[in-house]
Tab-separated table of C-alpha atoms in Angstrom:
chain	number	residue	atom	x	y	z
A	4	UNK	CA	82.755	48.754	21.171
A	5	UNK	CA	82.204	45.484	19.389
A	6	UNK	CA	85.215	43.711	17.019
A	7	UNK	CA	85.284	41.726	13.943
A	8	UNK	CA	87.874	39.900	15.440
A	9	UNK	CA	88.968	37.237	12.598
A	10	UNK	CA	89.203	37.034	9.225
A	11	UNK	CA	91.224	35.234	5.967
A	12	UNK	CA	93.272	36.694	3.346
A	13	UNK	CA	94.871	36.005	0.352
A	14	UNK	CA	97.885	37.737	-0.836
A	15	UNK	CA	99.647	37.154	-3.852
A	16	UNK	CA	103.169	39.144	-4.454
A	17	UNK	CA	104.375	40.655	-7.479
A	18	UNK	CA	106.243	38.424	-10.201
A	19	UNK	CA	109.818	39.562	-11.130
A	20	UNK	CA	109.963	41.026	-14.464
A	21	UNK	CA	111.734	39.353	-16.911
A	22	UNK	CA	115.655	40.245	-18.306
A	23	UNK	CA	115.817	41.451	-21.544
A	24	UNK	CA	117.824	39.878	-24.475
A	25	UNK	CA	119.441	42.986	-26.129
A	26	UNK	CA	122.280	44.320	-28.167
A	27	UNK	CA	123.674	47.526	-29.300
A	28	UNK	CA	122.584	49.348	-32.228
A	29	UNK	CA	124.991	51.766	-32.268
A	30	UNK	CA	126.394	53.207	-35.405
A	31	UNK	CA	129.895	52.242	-36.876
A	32	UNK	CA	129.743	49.367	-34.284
A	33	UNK	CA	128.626	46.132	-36.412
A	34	UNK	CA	128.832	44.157	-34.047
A	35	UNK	CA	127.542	45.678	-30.767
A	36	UNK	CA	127.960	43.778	-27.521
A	37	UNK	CA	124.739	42.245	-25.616
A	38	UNK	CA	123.092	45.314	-23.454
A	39	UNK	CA	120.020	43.282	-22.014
A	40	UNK	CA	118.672	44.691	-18.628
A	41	UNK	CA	117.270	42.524	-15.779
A	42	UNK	CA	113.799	42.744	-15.087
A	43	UNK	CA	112.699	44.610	-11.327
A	44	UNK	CA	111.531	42.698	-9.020
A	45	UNK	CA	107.799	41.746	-7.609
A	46	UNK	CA	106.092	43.972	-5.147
A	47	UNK	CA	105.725	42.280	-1.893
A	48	UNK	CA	102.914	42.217	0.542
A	49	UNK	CA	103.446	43.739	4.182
A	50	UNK	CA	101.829	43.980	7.003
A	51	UNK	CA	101.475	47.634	9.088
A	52	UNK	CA	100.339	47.845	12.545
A	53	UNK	CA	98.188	50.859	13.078
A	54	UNK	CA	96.467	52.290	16.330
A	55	UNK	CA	93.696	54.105	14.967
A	56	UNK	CA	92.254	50.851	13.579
A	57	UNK	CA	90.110	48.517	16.235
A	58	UNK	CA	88.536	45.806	13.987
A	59	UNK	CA	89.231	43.288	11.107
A	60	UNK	CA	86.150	43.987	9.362
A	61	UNK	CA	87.574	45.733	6.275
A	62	UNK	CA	88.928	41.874	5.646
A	63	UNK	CA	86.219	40.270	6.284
A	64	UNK	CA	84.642	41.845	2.181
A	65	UNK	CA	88.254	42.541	0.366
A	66	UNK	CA	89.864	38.846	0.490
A	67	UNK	CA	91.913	39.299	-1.971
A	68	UNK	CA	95.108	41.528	-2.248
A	69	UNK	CA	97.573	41.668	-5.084
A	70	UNK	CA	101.279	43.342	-5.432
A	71	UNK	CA	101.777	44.537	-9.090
A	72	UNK	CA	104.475	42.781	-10.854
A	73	UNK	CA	107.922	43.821	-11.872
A	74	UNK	CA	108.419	45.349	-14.831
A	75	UNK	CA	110.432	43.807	-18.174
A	76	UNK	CA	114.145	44.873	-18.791
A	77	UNK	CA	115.224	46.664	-22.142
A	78	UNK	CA	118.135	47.194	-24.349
A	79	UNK	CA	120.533	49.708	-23.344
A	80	UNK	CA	121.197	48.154	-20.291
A	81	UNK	CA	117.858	49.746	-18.801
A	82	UNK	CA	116.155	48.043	-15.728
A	83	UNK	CA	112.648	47.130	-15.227
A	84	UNK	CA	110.649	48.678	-12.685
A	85	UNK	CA	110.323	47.361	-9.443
A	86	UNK	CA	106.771	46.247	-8.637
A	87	UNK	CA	104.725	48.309	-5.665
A	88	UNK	CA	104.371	46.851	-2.339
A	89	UNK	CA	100.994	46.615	-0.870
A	90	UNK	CA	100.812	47.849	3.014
A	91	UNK	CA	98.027	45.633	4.632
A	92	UNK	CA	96.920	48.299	7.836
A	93	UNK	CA	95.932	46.342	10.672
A	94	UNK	CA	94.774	46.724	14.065
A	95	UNK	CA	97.441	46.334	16.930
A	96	UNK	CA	97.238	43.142	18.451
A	97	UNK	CA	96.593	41.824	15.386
A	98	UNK	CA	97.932	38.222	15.359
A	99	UNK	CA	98.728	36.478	11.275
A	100	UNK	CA	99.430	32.835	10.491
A	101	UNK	CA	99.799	30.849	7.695
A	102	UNK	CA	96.355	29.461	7.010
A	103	UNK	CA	97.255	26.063	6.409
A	104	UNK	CA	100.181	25.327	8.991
A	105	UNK	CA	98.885	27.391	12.285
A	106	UNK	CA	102.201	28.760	11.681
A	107	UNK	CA	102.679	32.596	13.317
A	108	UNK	CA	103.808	34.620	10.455
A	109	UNK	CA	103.165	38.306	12.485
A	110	UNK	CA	102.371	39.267	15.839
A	111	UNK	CA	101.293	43.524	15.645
A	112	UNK	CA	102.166	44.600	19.274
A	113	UNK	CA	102.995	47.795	18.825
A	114	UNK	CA	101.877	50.701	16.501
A	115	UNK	CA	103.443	50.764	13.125
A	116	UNK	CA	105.172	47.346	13.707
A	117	UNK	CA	105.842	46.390	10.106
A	118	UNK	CA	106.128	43.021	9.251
A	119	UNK	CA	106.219	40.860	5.810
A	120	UNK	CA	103.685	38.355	4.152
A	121	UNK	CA	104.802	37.602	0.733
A	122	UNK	CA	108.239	38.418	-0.768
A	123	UNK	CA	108.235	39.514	-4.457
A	124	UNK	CA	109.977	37.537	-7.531
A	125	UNK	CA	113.270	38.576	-7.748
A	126	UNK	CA	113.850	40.062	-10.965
A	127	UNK	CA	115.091	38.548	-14.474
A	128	UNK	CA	118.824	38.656	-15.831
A	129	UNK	CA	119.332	40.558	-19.183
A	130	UNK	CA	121.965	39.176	-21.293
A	131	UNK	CA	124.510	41.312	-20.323
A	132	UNK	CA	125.322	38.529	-17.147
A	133	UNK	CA	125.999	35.967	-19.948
A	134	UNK	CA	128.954	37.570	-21.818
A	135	UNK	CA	132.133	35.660	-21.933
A	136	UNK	CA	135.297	35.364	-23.326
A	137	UNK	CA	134.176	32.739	-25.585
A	138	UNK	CA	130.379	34.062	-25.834
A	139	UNK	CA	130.464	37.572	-27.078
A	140	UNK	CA	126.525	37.575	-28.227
A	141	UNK	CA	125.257	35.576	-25.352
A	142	UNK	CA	121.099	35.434	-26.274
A	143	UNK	CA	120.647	34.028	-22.858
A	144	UNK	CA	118.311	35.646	-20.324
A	145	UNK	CA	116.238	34.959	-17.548
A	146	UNK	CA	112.652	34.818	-16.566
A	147	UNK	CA	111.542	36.478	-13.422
A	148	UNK	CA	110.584	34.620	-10.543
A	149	UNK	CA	106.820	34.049	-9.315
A	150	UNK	CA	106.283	35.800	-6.299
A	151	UNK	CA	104.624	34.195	-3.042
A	152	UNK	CA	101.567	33.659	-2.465
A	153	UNK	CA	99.486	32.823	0.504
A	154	UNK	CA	96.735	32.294	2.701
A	155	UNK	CA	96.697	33.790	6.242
A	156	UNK	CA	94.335	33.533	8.824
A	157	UNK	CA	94.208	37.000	10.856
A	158	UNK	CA	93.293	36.826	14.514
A	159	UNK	CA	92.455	40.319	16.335
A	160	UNK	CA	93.425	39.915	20.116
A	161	UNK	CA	92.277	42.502	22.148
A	162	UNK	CA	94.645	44.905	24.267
A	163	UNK	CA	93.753	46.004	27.557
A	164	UNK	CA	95.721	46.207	30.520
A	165	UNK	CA	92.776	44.150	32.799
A	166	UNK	CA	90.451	40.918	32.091
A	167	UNK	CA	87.146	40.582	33.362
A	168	UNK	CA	86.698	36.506	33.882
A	169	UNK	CA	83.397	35.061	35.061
A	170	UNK	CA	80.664	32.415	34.378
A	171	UNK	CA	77.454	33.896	32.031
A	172	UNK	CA	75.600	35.968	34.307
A	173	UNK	CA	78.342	37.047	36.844
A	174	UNK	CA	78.183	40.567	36.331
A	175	UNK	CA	80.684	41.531	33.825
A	176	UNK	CA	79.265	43.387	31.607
A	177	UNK	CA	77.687	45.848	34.309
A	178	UNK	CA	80.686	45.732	36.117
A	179	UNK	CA	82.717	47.419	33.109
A	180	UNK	CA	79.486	49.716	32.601
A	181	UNK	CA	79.849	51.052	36.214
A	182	UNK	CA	83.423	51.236	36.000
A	183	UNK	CA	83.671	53.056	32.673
A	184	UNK	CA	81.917	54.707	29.707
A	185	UNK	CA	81.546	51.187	27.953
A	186	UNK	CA	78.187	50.170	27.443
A	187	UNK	CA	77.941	45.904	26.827
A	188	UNK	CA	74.361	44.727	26.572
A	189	UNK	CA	72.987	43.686	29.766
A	190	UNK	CA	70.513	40.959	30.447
A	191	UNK	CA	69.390	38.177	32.960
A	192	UNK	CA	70.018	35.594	30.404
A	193	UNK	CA	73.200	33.327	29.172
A	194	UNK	CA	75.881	35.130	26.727
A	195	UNK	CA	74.278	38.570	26.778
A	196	UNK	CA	77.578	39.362	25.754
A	197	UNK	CA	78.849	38.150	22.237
A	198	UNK	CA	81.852	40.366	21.422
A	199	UNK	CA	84.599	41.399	23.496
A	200	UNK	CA	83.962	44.812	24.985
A	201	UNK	CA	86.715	47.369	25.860
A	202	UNK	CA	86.009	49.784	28.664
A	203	UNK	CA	88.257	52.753	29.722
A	204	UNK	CA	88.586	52.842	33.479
A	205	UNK	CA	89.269	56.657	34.808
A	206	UNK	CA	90.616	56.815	38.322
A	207	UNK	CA	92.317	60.508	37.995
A	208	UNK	CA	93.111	62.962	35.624
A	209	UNK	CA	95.727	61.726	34.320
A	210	UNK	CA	95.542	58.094	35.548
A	211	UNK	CA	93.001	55.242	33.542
A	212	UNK	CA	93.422	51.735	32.272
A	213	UNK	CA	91.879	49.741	29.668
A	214	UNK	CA	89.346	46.676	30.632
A	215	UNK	CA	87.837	43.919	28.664
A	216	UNK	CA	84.932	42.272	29.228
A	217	UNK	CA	84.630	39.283	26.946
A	218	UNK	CA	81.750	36.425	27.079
A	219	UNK	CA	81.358	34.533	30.365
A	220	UNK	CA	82.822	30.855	30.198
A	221	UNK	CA	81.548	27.469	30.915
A	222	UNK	CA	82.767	23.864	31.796
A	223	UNK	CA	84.565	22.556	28.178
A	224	UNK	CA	85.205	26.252	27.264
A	225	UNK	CA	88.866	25.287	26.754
A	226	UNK	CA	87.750	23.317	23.892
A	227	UNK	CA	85.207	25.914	22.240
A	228	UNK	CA	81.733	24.606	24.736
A	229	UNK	CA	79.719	27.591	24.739
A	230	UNK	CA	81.095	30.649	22.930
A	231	UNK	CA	84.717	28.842	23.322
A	232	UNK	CA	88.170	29.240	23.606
A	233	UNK	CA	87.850	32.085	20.581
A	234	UNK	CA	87.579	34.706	23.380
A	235	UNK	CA	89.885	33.645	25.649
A	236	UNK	CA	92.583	34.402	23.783
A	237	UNK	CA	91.805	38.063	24.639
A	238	UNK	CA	92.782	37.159	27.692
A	239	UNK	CA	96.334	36.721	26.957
A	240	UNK	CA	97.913	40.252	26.829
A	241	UNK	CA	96.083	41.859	29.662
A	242	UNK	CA	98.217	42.465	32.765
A	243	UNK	CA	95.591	41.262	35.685
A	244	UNK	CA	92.307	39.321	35.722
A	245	UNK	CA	89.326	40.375	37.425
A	246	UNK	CA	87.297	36.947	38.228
A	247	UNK	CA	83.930	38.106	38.866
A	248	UNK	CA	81.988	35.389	41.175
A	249	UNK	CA	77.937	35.641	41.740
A	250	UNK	CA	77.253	35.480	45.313
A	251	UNK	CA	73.773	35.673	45.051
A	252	UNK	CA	73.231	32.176	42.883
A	253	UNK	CA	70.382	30.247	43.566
A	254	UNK	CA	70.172	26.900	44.842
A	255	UNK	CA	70.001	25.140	41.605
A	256	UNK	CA	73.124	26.691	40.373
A	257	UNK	CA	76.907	25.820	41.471
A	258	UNK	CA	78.305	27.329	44.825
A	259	UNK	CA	80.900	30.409	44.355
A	260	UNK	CA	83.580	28.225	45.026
A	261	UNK	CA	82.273	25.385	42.619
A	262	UNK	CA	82.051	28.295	40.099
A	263	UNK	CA	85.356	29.398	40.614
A	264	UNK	CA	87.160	26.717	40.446
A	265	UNK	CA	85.612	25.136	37.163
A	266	UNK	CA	86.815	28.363	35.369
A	267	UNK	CA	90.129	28.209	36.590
A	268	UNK	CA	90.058	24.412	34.998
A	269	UNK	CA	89.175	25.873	31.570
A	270	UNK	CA	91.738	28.581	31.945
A	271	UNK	CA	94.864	26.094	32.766
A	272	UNK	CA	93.141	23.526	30.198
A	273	UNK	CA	93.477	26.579	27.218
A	274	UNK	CA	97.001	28.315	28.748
A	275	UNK	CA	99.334	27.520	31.129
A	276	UNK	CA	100.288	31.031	30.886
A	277	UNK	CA	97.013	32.503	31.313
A	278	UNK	CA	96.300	30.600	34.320
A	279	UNK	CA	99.323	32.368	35.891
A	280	UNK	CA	98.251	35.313	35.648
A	281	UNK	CA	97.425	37.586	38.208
A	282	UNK	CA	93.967	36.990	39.428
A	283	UNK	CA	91.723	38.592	41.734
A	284	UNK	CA	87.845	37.771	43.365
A	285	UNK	CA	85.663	40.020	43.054
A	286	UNK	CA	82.485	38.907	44.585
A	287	UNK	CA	79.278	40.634	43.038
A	288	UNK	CA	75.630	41.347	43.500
A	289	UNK	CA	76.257	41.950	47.320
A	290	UNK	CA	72.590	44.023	46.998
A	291	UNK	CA	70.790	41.086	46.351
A	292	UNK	CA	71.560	39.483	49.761
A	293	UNK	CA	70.924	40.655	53.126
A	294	UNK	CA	74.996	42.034	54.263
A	295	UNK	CA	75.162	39.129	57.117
A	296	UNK	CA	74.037	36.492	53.886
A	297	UNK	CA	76.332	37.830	51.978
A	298	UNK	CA	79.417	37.725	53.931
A	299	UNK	CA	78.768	34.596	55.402
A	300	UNK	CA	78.621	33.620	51.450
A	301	UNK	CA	81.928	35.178	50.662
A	302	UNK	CA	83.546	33.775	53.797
A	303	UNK	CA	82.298	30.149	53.060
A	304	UNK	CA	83.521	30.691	49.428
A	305	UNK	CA	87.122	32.151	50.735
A	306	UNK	CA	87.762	29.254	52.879
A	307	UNK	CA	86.677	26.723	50.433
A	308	UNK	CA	89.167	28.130	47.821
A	309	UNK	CA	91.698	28.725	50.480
A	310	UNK	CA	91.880	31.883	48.969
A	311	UNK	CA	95.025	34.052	49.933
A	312	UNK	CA	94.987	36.790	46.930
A	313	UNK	CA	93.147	39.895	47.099
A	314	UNK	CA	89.325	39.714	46.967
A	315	UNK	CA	86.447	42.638	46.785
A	316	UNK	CA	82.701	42.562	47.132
A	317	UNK	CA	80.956	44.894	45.140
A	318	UNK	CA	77.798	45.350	43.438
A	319	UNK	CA	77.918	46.193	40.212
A	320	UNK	CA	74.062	47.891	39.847
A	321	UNK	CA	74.632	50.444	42.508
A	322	UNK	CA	78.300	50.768	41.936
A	323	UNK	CA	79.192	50.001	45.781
A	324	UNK	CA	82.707	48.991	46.306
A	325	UNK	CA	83.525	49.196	42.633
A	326	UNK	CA	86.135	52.250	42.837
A	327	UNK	CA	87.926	50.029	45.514
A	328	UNK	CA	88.638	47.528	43.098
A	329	UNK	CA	89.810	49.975	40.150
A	330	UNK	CA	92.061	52.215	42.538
A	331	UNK	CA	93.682	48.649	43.684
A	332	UNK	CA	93.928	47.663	40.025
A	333	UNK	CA	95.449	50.939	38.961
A	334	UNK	CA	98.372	50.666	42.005
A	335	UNK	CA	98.970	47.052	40.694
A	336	UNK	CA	99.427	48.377	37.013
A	337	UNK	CA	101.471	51.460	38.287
A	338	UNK	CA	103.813	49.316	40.272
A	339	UNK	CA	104.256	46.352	37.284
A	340	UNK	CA	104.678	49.128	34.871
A	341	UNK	CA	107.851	50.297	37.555
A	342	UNK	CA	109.339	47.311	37.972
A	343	UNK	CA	109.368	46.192	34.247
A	344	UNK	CA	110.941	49.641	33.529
A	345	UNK	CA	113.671	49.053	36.425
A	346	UNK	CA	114.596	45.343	34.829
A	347	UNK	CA	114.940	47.150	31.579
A	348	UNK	CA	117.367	49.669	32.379
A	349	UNK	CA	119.294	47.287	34.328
């Protein structure tokens, strides 16, 4: 599944209508009293979270989006019409801010989260607000107010309950293949993959999680080297990180443990948060190596890091070790999922 994952807008709400400056015509009354209406107000722009929606792209061709104004008042003391809103659908996790500022206008967790963008004019006053004692025939009114306008930069982060994290060329995208029905481009060269991918992981019947595989990361990533901090913000509602490591790099290339721990730099350099999270090794291409190689890799690599978290070796081609890791990931989700729901209720 690939994402059009940003876009900008421009919304512009409704104007009020204007009040009406009006009098009674009504007969044997000469001298009817003002009866102006006020004017309805602007509609406004909002925003509508909506699940079956998993890209930005009808955004990236209709810029432009426009509330229809308020409608005039009249005589007889008759209102204008208020102005329609316009419901921007979105996909959840869809992130707005002000354009200009960086300023977080809307964050779309959760299906049919509805949130506002631009406020419509408030209405015109009609005459009828001006009569006094000493102004019977007041021929004062109001205009309506412009509404807002505005433009908002929308930011798509992907939800999935797991991250796959790696350098270009660690695996990733044939890890999520062998784990689920996903199906990333694969290659032996930098950046094969180029959008985030989404992957549903099946361990039962009735038990799966959802895993993203998003472009691998290099030194200065934190400040957009490579494909750049733009993915890693993908990163930031998943639950656990998988941080796939390539045991079978050649000579020329970094260690494991040099690998690993550049990433981590670029993860605490972009989000304190982030780098937090839940992590786990998983070392891969364990088939390229003779086994005593490769464990003698993994065990150099673990001792390096000083690496106390859980760890897996897998290989992603043949698939060995691979439901290991998603049974493991699936208890750790089960058992967060528990606990939040215990704080919660307490």
């Amino acid at each position: 599944m690939k994402f059009i994952d940003e876009a900008k807008i421009q919304v512009f709400a409704g104007k009020g209508g204007d009040g009406s400056a009006a009098f009674r015509r009504e007969k044997y009354v000469p001298r009817g009293g003002p009866s102006g209406g006020d004017g309805g107000r602007g509609g406004s722009v909002w925003a509508v979270a909506d699940r079956n929606l998993n890209t930005l792209i009808d955004y990236r061709y209709a810029r432009l989006h426009r509330a229809r104004d308020g409608g005039a008042g009249a005589g007889s003391d008759k209102y204008g019409r208020a102005g329609e809103d316009v419901e921007l659908r979105m996909p959840v996790g869809t992130v707005v801010r002000d354009a200009a500022t960086g300023e977080a206008i809307a964050d779309l967790a959760r299906d049919g989260d509805r949130v506002l963008l631009a406020r419509g004019g408030r209405g015109g006053l009609g005459n009828l607000h001006f009569k006094s004692s000493v102004n019977r025939a007041p021929r004062q009114f109001t205009r309506g107010e412009p509404g807002e306008a505005k433009e908002l930069a929308l930011e798509l982060r992907v939800l999935a309950d797991v991250g796959l994290l790696g350098l270009p060329n660690a695996g990733k995208s044939t890890f999520i293949r062998a784990v689920s029905s996903a199906r990333p481009k694969v290659a032996d060269y930098p950046f094969t993959t180029l959008h985030p991918s989404l992957g549903v992981v099946r361990v039962a019947h009735d038990a799966s999680f959802v895993v993203a595989d998003i472009p691998g990361l290099i030194e200065g990533a934190a400040e957009g080297a490579g494909l750049g901090h733009q993915f890693l913000r993908h990163l930031g509602r998943t639950r656990l990180l998988l941080h796939v490591v390539d045991i079978a790099q050649g000579e020329d290339g970094p260690s494991p443990a040099e690998g690993v721990r550049a990433l981590v730099r670029e993860l605490r350099k972009y989000d304190e948060a982030l780098y937090r999270k839940p992590r786990w090794l998983v070392f891969n291409k364990i088939d390229a190596l003779p086994p005593a190689q490769a464990d003698a890799r993994i065990a150099q690599a673990l001792r390096a890091l000083r690496w106390k978290g859980p760890w897996f070796k897998v290989s992603a081609l043949s698939g060995a070790g691979c439901p290991a890791v998603c049974n493991a990931a699936h208890r750790f989700l089960a058992s967060a999922s528990k606990e939040r729901r215990a704080r919660r209720a307490a």
